[in-house]
PDB file of C-alpha atoms in Angstrom:
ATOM      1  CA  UNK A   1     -22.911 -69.725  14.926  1.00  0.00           C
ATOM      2  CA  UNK A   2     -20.891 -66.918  16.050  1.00  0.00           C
ATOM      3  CA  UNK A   3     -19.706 -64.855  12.741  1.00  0.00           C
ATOM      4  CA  UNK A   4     -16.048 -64.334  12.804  1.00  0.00           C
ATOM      5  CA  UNK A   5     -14.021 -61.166  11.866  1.00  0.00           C
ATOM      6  CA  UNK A   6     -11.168 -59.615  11.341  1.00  0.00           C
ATOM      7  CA  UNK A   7      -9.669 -55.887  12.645  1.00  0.00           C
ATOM      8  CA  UNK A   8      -8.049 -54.442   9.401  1.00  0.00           C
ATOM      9  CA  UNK A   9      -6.153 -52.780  12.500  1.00  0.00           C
ATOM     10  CA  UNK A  10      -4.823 -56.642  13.737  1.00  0.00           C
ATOM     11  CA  UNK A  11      -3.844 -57.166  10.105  1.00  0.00           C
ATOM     12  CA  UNK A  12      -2.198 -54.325   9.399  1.00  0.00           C
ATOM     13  CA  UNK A  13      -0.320 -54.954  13.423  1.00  0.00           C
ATOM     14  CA  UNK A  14       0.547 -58.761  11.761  1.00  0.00           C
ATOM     15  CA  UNK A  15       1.784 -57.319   8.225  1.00  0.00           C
ATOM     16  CA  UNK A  16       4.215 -54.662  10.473  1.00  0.00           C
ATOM     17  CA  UNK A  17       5.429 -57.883  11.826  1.00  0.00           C
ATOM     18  CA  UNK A  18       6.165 -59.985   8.732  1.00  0.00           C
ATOM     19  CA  UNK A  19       7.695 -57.287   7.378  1.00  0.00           C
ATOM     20  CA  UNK A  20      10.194 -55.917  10.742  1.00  0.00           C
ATOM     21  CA  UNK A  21      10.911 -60.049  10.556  1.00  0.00           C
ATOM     22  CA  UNK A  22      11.658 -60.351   6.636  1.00  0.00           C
ATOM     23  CA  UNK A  23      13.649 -57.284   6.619  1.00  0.00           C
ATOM     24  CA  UNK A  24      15.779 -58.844   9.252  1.00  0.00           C
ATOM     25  CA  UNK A  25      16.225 -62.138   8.160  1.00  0.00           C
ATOM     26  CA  UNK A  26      16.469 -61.173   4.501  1.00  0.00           C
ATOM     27  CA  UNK A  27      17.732 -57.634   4.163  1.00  0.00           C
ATOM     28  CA  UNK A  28      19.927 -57.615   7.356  1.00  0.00           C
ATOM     29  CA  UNK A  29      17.578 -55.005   8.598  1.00  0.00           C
ATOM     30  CA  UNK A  30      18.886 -52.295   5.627  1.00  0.00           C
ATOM     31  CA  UNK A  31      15.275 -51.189   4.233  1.00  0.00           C
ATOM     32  CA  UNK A  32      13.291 -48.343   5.819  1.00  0.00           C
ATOM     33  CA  UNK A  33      10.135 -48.538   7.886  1.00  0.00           C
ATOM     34  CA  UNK A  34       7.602 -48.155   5.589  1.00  0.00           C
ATOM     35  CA  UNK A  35       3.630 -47.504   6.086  1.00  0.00           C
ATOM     36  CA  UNK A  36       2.092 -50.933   5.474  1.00  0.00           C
ATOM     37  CA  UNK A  37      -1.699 -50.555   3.885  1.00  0.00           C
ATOM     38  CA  UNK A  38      -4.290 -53.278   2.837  1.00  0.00           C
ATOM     39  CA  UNK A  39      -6.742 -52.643   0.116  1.00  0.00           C
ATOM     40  CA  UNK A  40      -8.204 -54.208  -2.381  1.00  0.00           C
ATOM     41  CA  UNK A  41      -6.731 -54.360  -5.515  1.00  0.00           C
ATOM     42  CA  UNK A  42      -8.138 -57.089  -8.351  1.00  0.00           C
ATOM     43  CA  UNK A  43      -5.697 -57.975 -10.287  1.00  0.00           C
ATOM     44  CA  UNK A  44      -2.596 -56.938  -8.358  1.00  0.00           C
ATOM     45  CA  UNK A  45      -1.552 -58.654  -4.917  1.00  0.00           C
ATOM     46  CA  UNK A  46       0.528 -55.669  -3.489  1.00  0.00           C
ATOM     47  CA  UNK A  47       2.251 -52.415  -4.613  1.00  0.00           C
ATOM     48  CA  UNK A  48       4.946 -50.393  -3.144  1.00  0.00           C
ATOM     49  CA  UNK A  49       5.005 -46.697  -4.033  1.00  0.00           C
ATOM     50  CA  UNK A  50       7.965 -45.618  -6.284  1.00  0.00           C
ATOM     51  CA  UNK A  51       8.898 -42.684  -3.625  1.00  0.00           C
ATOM     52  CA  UNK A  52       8.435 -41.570   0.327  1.00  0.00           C
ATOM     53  CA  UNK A  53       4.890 -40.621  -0.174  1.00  0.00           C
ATOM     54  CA  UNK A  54       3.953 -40.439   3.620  1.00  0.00           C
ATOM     55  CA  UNK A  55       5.176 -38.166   5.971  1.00  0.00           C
ATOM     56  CA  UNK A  56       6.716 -38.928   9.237  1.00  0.00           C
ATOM     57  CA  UNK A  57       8.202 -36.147  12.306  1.00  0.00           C
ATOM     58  CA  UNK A  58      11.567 -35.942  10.242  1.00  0.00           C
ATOM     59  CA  UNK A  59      11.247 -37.599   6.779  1.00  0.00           C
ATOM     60  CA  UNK A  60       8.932 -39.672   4.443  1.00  0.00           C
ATOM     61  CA  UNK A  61       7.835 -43.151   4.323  1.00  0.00           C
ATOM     62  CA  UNK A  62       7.474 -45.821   1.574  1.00  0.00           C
ATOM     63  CA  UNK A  63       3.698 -47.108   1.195  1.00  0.00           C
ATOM     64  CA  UNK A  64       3.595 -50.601   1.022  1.00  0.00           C
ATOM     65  CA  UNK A  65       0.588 -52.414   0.125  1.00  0.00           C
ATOM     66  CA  UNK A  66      -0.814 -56.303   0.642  1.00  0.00           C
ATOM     67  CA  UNK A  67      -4.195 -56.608  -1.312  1.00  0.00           C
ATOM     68  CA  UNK A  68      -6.866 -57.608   0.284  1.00  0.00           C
ATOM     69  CA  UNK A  69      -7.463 -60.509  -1.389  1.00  0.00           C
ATOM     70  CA  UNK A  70      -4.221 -62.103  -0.530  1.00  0.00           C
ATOM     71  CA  UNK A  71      -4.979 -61.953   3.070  1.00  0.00           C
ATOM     72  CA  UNK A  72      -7.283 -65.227   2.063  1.00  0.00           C
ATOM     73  CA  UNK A  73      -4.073 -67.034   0.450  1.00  0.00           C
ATOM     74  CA  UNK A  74      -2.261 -69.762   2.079  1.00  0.00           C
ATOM     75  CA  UNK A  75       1.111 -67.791   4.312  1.00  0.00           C
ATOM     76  CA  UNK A  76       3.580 -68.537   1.761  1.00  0.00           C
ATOM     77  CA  UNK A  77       1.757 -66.145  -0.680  1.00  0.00           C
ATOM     78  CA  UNK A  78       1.861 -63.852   1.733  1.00  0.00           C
ATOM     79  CA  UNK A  79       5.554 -63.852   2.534  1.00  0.00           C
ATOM     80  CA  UNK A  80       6.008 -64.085  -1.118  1.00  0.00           C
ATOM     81  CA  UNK A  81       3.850 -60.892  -1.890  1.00  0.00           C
ATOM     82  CA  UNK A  82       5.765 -58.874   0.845  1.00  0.00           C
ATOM     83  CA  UNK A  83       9.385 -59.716  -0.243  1.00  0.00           C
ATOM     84  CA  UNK A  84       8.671 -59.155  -3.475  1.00  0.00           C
ATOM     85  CA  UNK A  85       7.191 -55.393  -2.647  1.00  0.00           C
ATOM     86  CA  UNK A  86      10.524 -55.305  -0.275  1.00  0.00           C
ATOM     87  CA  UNK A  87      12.402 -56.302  -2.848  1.00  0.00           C
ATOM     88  CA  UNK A  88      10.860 -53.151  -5.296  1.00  0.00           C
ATOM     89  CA  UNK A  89      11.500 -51.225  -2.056  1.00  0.00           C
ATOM     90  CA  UNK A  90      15.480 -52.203  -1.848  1.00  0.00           C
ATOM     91  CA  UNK A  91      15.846 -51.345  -5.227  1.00  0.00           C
ATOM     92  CA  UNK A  92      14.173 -47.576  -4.754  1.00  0.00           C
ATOM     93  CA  UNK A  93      16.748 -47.352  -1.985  1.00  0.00           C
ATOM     94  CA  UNK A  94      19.660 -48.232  -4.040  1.00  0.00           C
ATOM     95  CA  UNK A  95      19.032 -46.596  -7.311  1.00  0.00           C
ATOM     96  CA  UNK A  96      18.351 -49.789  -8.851  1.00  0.00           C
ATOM     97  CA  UNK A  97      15.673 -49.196 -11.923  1.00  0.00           C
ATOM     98  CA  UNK A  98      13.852 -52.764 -11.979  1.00  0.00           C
ATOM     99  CA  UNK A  99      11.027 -52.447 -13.850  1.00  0.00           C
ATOM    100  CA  UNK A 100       9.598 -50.305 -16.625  1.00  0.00           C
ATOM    101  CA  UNK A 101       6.240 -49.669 -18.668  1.00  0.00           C
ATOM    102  CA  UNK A 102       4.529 -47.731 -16.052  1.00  0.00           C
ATOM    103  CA  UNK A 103       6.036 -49.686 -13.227  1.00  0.00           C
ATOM    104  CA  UNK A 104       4.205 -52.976 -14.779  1.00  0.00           C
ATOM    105  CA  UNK A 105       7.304 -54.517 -16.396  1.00  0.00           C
ATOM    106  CA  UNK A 106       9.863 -56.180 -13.842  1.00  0.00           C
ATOM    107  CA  UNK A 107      13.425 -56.511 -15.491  1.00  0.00           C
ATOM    108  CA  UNK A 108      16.394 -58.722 -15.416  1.00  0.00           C
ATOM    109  CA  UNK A 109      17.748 -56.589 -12.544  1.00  0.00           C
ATOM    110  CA  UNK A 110      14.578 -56.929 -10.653  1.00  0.00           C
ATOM    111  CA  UNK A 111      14.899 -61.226 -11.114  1.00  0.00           C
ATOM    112  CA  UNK A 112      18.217 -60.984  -9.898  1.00  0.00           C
ATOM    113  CA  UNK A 113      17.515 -59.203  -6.635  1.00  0.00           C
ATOM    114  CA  UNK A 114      14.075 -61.409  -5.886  1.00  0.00           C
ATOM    115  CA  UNK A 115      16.177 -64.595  -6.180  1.00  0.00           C
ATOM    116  CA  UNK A 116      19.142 -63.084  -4.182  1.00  0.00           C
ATOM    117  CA  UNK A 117      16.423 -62.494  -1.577  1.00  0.00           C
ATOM    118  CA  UNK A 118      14.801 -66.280  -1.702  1.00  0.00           C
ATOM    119  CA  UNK A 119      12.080 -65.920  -4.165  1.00  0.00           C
ATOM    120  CA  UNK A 120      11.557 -68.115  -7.046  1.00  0.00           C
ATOM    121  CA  UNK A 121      11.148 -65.720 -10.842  1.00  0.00           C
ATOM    122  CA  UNK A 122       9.574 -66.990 -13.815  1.00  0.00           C
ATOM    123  CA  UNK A 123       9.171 -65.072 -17.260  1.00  0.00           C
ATOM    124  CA  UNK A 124       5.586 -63.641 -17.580  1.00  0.00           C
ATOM    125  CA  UNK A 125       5.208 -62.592 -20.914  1.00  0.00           C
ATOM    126  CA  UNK A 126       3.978 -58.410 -20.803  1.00  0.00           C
ATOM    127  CA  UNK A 127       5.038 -58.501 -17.289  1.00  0.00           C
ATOM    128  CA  UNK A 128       8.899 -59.867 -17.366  1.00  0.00           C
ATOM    129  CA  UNK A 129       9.629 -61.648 -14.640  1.00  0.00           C
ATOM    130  CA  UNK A 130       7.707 -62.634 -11.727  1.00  0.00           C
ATOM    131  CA  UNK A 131       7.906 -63.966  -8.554  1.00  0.00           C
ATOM    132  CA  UNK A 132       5.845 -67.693  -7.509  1.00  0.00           C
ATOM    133  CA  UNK A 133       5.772 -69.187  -3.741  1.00  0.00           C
ATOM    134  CA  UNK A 134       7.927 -72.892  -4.827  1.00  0.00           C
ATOM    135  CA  UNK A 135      10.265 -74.752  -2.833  1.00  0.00           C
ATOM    136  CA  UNK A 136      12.174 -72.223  -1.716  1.00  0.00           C
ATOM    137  CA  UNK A 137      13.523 -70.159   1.237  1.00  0.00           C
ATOM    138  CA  UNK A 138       9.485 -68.328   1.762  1.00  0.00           C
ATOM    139  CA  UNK A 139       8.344 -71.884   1.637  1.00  0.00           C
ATOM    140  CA  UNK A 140      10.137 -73.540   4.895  1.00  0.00           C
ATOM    141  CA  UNK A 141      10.591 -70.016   6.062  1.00  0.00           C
ATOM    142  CA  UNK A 142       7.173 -69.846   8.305  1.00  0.00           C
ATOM    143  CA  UNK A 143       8.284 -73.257   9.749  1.00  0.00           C
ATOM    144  CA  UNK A 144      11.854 -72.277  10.725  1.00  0.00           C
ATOM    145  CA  UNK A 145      11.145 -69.103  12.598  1.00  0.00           C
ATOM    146  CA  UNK A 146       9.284 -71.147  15.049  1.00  0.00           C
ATOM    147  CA  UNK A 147      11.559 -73.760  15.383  1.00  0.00           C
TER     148      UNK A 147
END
């Protein structure tokens, strides 16, 4: 049997894509190129740095990360990880403080602007709110871009 694998390169090319596609369809292409990363990270399924910690010819760049691990998870946990990191990102962008306690914390504010943007919050104790792939826009959204 012929072992299968993956290019972190191809993944990292297919991330690029998700995201240029989200931020289109969900942030009317507002948010900022940023430099998408994998790596694992137990516990976590993404991060997106607080400030422009890469540097491009002119400016900086966001990092924004997809662990590992979630590259195992069914699409829809996938699409949910990245809009909520975009989400984080928009509200770096527009002075928007969303979470607190080191970052670990996500607010009111940040509930407001992850369901504006399609994603489904629930309270999580220590952590505030949280987002959840449910029958939402992420869920039928793999489906209708290739209607």
């Amino acid at each position: 049997m012929k072992k299968q694998s993956t290019k972190m390169s191809r993944a990292v090319s297919q991330l690029e894509h998700i995201y240029n596609a989200l931020n289109a369809d969900f942030f009317a292409g507002e948010l900022p190129v940023p430099i998408v990363t994998v790596q694992s990270k137990p516990g976590t399924y993404g991060h997106c740095t607080t400030s422009k910690v890469w540097q491009r010819k002119d400016t900086g760049a966001y990092e924004l990360n997809i662990a590992a691990e979630v590259l195992n998870f069914p699409i829809e946990e996938t699409l949910d990880t990245m809009i909520h990191e975009m989400c984080h990102l928009y509200c770096r962008e527009n002075g928007i403080k969303e979470v607190s306690r080191g970052g670990k914390y996500h607010n009111g504010k940040f509930r407001v602007i992850a369901e504006a943007h399609g994603l489904t919050c629930v309270p999580n104790g220590q952590y505030g709110w949280n987002t959840i792939p449910g029958d939402n826009l992420v869920k039928v959204y793999p489906k209708s871009r290739t209607e």
